[in-house]
Coordinates of C-alpha atoms in Angstrom, one line a residue:
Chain A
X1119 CA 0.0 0.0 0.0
X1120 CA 2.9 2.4 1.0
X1121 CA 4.7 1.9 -2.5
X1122 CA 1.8 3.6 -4.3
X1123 CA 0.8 6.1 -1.5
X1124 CA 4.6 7.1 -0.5
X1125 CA 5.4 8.1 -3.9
X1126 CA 2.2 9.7 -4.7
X1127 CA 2.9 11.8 -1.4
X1128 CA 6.6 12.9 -2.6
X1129 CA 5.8 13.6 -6.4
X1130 CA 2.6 16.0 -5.8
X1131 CA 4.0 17.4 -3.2
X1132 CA 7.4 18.4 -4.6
X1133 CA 6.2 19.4 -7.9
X1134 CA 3.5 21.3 -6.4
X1135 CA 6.4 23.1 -4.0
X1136 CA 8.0 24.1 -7.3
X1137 CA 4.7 25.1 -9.0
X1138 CA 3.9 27.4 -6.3
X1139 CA 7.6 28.5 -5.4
X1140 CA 7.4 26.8 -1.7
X1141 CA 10.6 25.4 -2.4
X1142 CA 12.2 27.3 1.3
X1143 CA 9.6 25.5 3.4
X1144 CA 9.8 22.7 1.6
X1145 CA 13.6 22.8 2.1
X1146 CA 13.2 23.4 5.7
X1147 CA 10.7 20.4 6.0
X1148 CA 12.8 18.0 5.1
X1149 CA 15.4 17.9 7.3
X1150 CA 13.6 18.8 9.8
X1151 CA 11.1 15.7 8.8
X1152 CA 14.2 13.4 9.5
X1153 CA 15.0 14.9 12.8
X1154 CA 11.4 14.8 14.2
X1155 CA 11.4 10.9 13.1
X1156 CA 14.7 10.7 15.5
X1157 CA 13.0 12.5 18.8
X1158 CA 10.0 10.3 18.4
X1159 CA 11.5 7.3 18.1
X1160 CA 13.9 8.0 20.9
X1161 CA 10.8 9.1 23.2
X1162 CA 8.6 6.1 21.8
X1163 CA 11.7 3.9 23.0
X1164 CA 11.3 4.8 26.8
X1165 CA 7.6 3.8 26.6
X1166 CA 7.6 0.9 24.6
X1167 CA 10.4 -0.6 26.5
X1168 CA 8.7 0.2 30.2
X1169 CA 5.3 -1.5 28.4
X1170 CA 6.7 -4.4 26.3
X1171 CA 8.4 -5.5 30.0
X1172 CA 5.5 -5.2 31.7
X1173 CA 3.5 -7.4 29.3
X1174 CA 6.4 -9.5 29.2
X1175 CA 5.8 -10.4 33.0
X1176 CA 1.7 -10.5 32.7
X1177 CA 2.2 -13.3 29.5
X1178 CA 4.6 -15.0 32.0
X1179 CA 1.6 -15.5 34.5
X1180 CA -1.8 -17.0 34.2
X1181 CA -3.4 -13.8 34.2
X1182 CA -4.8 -13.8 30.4
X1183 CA -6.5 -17.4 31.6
X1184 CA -7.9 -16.5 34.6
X1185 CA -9.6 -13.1 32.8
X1186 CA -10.6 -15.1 30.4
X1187 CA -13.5 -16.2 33.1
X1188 CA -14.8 -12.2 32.8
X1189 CA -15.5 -13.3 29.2
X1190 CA -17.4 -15.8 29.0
X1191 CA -21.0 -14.6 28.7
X1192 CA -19.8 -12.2 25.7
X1193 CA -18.3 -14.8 23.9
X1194 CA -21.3 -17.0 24.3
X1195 CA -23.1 -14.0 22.2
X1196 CA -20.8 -13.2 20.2
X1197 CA -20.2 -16.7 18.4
X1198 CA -23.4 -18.8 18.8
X1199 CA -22.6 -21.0 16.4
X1200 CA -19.5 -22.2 18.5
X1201 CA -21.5 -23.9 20.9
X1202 CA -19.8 -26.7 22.5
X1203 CA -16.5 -25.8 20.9
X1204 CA -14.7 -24.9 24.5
X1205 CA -11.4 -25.1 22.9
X1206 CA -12.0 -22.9 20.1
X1207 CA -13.7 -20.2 22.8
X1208 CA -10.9 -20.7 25.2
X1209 CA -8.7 -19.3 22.4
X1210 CA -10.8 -17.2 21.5
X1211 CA -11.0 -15.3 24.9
X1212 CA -7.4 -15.7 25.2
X1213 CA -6.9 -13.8 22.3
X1214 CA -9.9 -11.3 23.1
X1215 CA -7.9 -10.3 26.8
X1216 CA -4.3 -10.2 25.1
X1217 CA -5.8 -7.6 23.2
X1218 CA -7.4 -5.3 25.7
X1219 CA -4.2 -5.5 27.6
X1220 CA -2.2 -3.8 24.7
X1221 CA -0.4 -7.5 24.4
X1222 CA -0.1 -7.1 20.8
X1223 CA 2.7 -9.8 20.3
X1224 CA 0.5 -12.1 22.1
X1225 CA -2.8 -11.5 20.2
X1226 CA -2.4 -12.1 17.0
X1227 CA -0.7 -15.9 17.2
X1228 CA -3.7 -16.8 19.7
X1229 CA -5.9 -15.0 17.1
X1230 CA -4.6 -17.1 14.1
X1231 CA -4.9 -20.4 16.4
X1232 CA -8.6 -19.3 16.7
X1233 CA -8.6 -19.2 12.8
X1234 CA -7.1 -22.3 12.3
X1235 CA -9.2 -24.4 14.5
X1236 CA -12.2 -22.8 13.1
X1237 CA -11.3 -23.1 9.6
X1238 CA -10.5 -26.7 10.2
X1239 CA -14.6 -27.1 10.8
X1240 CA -15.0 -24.7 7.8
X1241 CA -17.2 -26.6 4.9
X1242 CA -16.1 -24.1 2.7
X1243 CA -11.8 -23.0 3.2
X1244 CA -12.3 -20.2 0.4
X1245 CA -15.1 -18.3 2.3
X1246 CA -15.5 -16.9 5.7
X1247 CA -17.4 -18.5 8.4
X1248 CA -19.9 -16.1 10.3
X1249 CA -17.7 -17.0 13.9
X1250 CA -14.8 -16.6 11.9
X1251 CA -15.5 -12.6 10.2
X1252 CA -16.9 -11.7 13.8
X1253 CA -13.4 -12.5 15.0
X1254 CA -11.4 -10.6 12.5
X1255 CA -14.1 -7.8 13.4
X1256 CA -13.5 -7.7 17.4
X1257 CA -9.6 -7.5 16.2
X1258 CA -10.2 -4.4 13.8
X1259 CA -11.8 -2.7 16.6
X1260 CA -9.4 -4.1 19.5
X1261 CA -10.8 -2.6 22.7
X1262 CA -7.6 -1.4 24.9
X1263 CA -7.2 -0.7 28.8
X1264 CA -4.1 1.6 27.1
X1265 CA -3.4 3.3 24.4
X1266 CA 0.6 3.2 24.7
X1267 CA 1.5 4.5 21.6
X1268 CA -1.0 7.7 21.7
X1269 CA 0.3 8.3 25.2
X1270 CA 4.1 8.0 23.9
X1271 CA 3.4 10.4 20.8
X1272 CA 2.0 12.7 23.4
X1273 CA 4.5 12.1 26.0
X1274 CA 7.2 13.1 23.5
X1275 CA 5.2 16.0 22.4
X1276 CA 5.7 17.9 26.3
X1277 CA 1.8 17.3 27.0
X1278 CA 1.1 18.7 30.3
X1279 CA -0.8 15.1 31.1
X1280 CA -0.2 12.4 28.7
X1281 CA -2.8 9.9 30.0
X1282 CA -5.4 12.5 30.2
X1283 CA -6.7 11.2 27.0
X1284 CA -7.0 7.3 28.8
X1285 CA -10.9 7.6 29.3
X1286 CA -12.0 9.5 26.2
X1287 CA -10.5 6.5 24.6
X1288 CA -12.4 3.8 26.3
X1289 CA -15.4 5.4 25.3
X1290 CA -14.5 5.8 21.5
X1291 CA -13.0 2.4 21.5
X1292 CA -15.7 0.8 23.3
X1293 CA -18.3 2.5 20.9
X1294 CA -16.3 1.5 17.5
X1295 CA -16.2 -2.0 18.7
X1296 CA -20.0 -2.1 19.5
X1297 CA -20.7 -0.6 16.0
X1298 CA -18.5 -3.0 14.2
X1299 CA -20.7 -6.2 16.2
X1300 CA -23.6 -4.9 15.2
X1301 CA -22.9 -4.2 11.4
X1302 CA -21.6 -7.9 11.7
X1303 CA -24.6 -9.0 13.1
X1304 CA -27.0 -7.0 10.8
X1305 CA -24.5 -8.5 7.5
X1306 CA -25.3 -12.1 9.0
X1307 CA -28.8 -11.4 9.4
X1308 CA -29.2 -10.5 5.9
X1309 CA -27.2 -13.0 4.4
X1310 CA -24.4 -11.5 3.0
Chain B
X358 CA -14.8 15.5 34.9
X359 CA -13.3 14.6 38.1
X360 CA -14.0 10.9 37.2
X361 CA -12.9 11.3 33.9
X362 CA -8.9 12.4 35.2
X363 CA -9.7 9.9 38.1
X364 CA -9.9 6.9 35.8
X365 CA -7.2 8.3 32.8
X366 CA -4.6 8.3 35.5
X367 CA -5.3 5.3 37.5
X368 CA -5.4 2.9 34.7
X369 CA -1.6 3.1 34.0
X370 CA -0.9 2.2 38.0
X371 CA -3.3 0.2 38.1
X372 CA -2.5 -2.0 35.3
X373 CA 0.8 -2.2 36.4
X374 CA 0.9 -3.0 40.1
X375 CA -1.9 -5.7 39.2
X376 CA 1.1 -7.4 36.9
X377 CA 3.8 -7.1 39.2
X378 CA 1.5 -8.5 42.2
X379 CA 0.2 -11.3 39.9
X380 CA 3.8 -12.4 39.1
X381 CA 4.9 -11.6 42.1
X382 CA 2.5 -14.1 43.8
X383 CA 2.8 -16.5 41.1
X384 CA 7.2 -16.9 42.0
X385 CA 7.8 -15.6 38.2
X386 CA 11.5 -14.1 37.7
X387 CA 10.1 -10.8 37.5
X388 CA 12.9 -8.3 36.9
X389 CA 14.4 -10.6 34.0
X390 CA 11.4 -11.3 32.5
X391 CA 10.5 -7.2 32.4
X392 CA 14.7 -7.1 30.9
X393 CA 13.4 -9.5 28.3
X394 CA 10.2 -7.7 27.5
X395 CA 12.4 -4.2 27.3
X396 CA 14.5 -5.6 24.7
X397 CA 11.7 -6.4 22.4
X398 CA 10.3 -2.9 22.8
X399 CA 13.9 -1.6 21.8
X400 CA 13.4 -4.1 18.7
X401 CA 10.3 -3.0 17.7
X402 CA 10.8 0.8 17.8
X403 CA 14.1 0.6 15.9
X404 CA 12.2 -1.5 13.2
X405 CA 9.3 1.2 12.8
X406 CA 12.5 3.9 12.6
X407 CA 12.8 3.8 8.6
X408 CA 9.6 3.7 7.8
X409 CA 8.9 6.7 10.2
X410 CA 11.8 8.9 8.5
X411 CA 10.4 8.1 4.8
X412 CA 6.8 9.0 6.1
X413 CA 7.8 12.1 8.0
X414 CA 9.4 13.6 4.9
X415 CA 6.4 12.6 2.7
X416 CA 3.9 14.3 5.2
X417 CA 5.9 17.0 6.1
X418 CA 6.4 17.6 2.8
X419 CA 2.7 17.8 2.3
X420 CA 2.5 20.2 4.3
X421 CA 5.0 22.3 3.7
X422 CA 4.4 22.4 -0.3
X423 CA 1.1 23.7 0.5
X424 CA -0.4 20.9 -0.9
X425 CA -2.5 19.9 2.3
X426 CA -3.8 23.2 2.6
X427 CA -4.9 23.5 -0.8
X428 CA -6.8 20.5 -0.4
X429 CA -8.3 21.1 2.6
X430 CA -9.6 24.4 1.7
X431 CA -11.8 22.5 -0.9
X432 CA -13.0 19.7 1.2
X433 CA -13.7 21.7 4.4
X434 CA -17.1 23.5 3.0
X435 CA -18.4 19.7 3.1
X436 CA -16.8 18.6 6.2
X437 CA -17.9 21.6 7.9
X438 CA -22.0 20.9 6.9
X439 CA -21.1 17.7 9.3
X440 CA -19.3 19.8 11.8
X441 CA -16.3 17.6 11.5
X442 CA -13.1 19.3 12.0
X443 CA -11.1 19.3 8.6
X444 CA -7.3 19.3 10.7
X445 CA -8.4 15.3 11.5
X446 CA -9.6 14.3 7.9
X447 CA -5.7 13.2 6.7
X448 CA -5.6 11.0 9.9
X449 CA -9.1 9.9 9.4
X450 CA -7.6 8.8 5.6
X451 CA -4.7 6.5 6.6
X452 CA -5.5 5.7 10.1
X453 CA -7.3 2.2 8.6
X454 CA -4.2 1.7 6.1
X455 CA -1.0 1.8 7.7
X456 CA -0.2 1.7 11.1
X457 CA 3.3 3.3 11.3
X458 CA 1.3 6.0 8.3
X459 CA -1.1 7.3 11.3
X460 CA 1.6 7.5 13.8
X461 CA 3.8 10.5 11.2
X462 CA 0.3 11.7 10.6
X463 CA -1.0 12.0 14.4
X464 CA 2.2 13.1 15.4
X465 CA 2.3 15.6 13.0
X466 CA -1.0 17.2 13.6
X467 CA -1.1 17.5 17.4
X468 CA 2.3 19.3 16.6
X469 CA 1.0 22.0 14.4
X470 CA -2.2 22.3 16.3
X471 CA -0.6 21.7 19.9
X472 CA -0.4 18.6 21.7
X473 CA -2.9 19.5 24.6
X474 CA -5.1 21.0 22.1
X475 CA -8.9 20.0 21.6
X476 CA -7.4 19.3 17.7
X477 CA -4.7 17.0 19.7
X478 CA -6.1 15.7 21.7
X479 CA -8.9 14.3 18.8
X480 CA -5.7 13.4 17.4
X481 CA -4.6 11.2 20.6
X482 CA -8.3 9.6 20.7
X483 CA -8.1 8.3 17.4
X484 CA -4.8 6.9 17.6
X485 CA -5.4 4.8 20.7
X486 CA -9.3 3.5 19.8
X487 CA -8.8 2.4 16.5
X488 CA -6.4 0.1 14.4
X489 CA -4.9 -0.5 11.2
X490 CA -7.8 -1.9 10.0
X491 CA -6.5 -3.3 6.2
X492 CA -3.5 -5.2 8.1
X493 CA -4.9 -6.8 10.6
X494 CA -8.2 -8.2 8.0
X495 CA -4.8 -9.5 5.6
X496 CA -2.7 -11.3 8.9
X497 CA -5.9 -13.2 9.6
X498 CA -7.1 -13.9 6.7
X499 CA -3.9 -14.7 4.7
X500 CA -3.3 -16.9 7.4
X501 CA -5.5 -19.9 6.4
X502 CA -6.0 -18.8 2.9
X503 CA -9.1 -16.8 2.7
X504 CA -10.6 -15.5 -0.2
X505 CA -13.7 -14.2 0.1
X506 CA -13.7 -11.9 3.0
X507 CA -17.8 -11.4 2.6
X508 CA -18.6 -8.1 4.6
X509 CA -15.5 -7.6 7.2
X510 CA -14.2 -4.9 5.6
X511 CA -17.8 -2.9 5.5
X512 CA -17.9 -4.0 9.2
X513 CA -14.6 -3.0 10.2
X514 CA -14.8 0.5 8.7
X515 CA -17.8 0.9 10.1
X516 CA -16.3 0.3 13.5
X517 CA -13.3 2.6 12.5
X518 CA -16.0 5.4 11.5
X519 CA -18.0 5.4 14.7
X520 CA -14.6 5.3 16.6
X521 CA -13.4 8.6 15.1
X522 CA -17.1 10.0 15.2
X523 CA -17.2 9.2 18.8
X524 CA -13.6 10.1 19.6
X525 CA -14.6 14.1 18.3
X526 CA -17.8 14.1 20.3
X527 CA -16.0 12.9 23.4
X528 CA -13.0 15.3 23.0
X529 CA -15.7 18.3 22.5
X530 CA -17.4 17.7 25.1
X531 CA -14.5 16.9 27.8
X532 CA -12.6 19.9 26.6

């Protein structure tokens, strides 16, 4: 996606630069560009070091299983057609928790577990099962306890509070994923 | 509002004393384990480091060619109708597409608008309730060789849509 959007960026911007003879800001931006790159990174490293530790020690433990238990009764509506498939839901939660603690790394292999031991039930490999897309769904719209990254970008920025913004995310992240269960819902419904 | 900072800066603590208790009980080598975790985070930022230089320089040089502007000054008689504010549109763009995209993006916004602004903080929202929707629909699907995706991507957009939609109602009304 970047190898057409990247290059689209550079060659309307530039030529538009010289079009409109912006070419000293333009100038200016670019090294600039490469040194802002440098101070987030070096800000983003405190953060995601301190978290990715952190997460380190809560995969070592049996946290993610035992929170799993919080879970349950959402799973059971959210994939109906699982029924007696513990195993599946078991992975299924596991992923669901990794998520909402912001354990990335962790998510996505017990996601594609989930996939693979759903698929392996799937009558049809080349299409979608309805348990299946509402998985893929929950993970588009992965609730999160913490946004680390927005609260590094505004760490590194000299906000006066960077986890002011915690809440207000909760509620946006809490609303996106609601909306994307119910289109899924609604899409099942009707068949598509 | 008082429960609103309450909660924003108790869930960091929080999180974490939970963890370290939790191992702590459970006998884990916590301080290696945490060393071992750090390293990764070291790995992961240095990986996203080129892809953040080539992006800064294309969006900065959007910017500063005056391209942005131009384009915004064209869109924002529509967005304004909705009362969306047009500064969040190029986030609202890539946000769904590319992960490290959103982050030069963000990053660049709540700069030129200020960090603790209402514009920044929308920003900040955004960034931390949604995801890059197009990758993570190819990792799990590509994964057991799906082809036909049926509605996910309608679904997941939706989702992104109401996120950002809620994430500027919430930052008007807080701030």
């Amino acid at each position: 996606m970047l190898n057409i959007i990247w290059p689209l960026f550079i060659i309307l911007s530039f030529s538009f630069a010289i079009l409109f003879g912006n070419l000293d800001v333009l100038n200016q931006s670019i090294f600039s560009s490469t040194e802002e790159a440098v101070k987030l990174c070096i800000t983003l490293l405190g953060t995601m070091c301190l978290w990715n530790g952190i997460m380190k020690i809560a995969s070592q433990t049996s946290i993610i299983k035992k929170l799993t238990i919080f879970l349950t009764p959402i799973i059971h509506f959210l994939f109906p057609e699982l029924k007696e498939d513990t195993e599946i839901k078991k992975q299924i939660s596991m992923n669901m928790v990794a998520n909402i603690l912001g354990l990335g790394n962790a998510a996505t292999p017990l996601g594609i577990k989930a996939m693979k031991s759903m698929q392996e039930k799937n009558t049809d490999k080349k299409v979608l099962t309805n348990s299946m897309a509402t998985l893929i769904v929950l993970n588009t719209a992965s609730i999160q306890i913490i946004p680390t990254t927005a609260i590094a970008i505004r760490s590194s920025l000299g906000s006066q509070n960077p986890t002011s913004i915690i809440f207000p995310v909760w509620i946006a992240t809490i609303s996106a994923a609601i909306a994307g269960i119910t289109a899924t819902k609604l899409f099942i419904k009707w068949g598509k | 509002m008082q429960f609103v900072n309450f909660f924003s800066s108790i869930a960091m603590p929080f999180v974490i004393l939970m963890i370290v208790l939790y191992a702590w009980i459970e006998k884990i080598k916590i301080f290696d384990t945490f060393l071992i975790g750090a390293k990764e985070g070291i790995e992961i930022v240095i990986s996203i480091f080129p892809t953040l230089v080539g992006l800064f320089l294309a969006i900065g040089a959007l910017r500063s060619s005056g391209i942005l502007d131009c384009l915004i000054h064209f869109i924002s008689p529509i967005l304004n109708q909705f009362n969306f504010p047009t500064e969040i549109m190029p986030l609202a763009l890539i946000r769904p597409i590319s992960g490290s995209g959103s982050i030069a993006v963000a990053t660049d916004i709540m700069k030129n608008f200020g960090v603790d602004s209402p514009i920044g903080l929308m920003c900040a929202v955004i960034m931390g309730s949604t995801e890059t929707t197009l990758y993570t629909i190819a990792v799990y699907t590509s994964s057991i060789g799906i082809k036909k995706t049926r509605f996910i991507l309608w679904a997941s957009l939706i989702a992104d849509f109401v996120g950002i939609v809620v994430s500027i109602i919430t930052c008007k009304m807080l701030y």
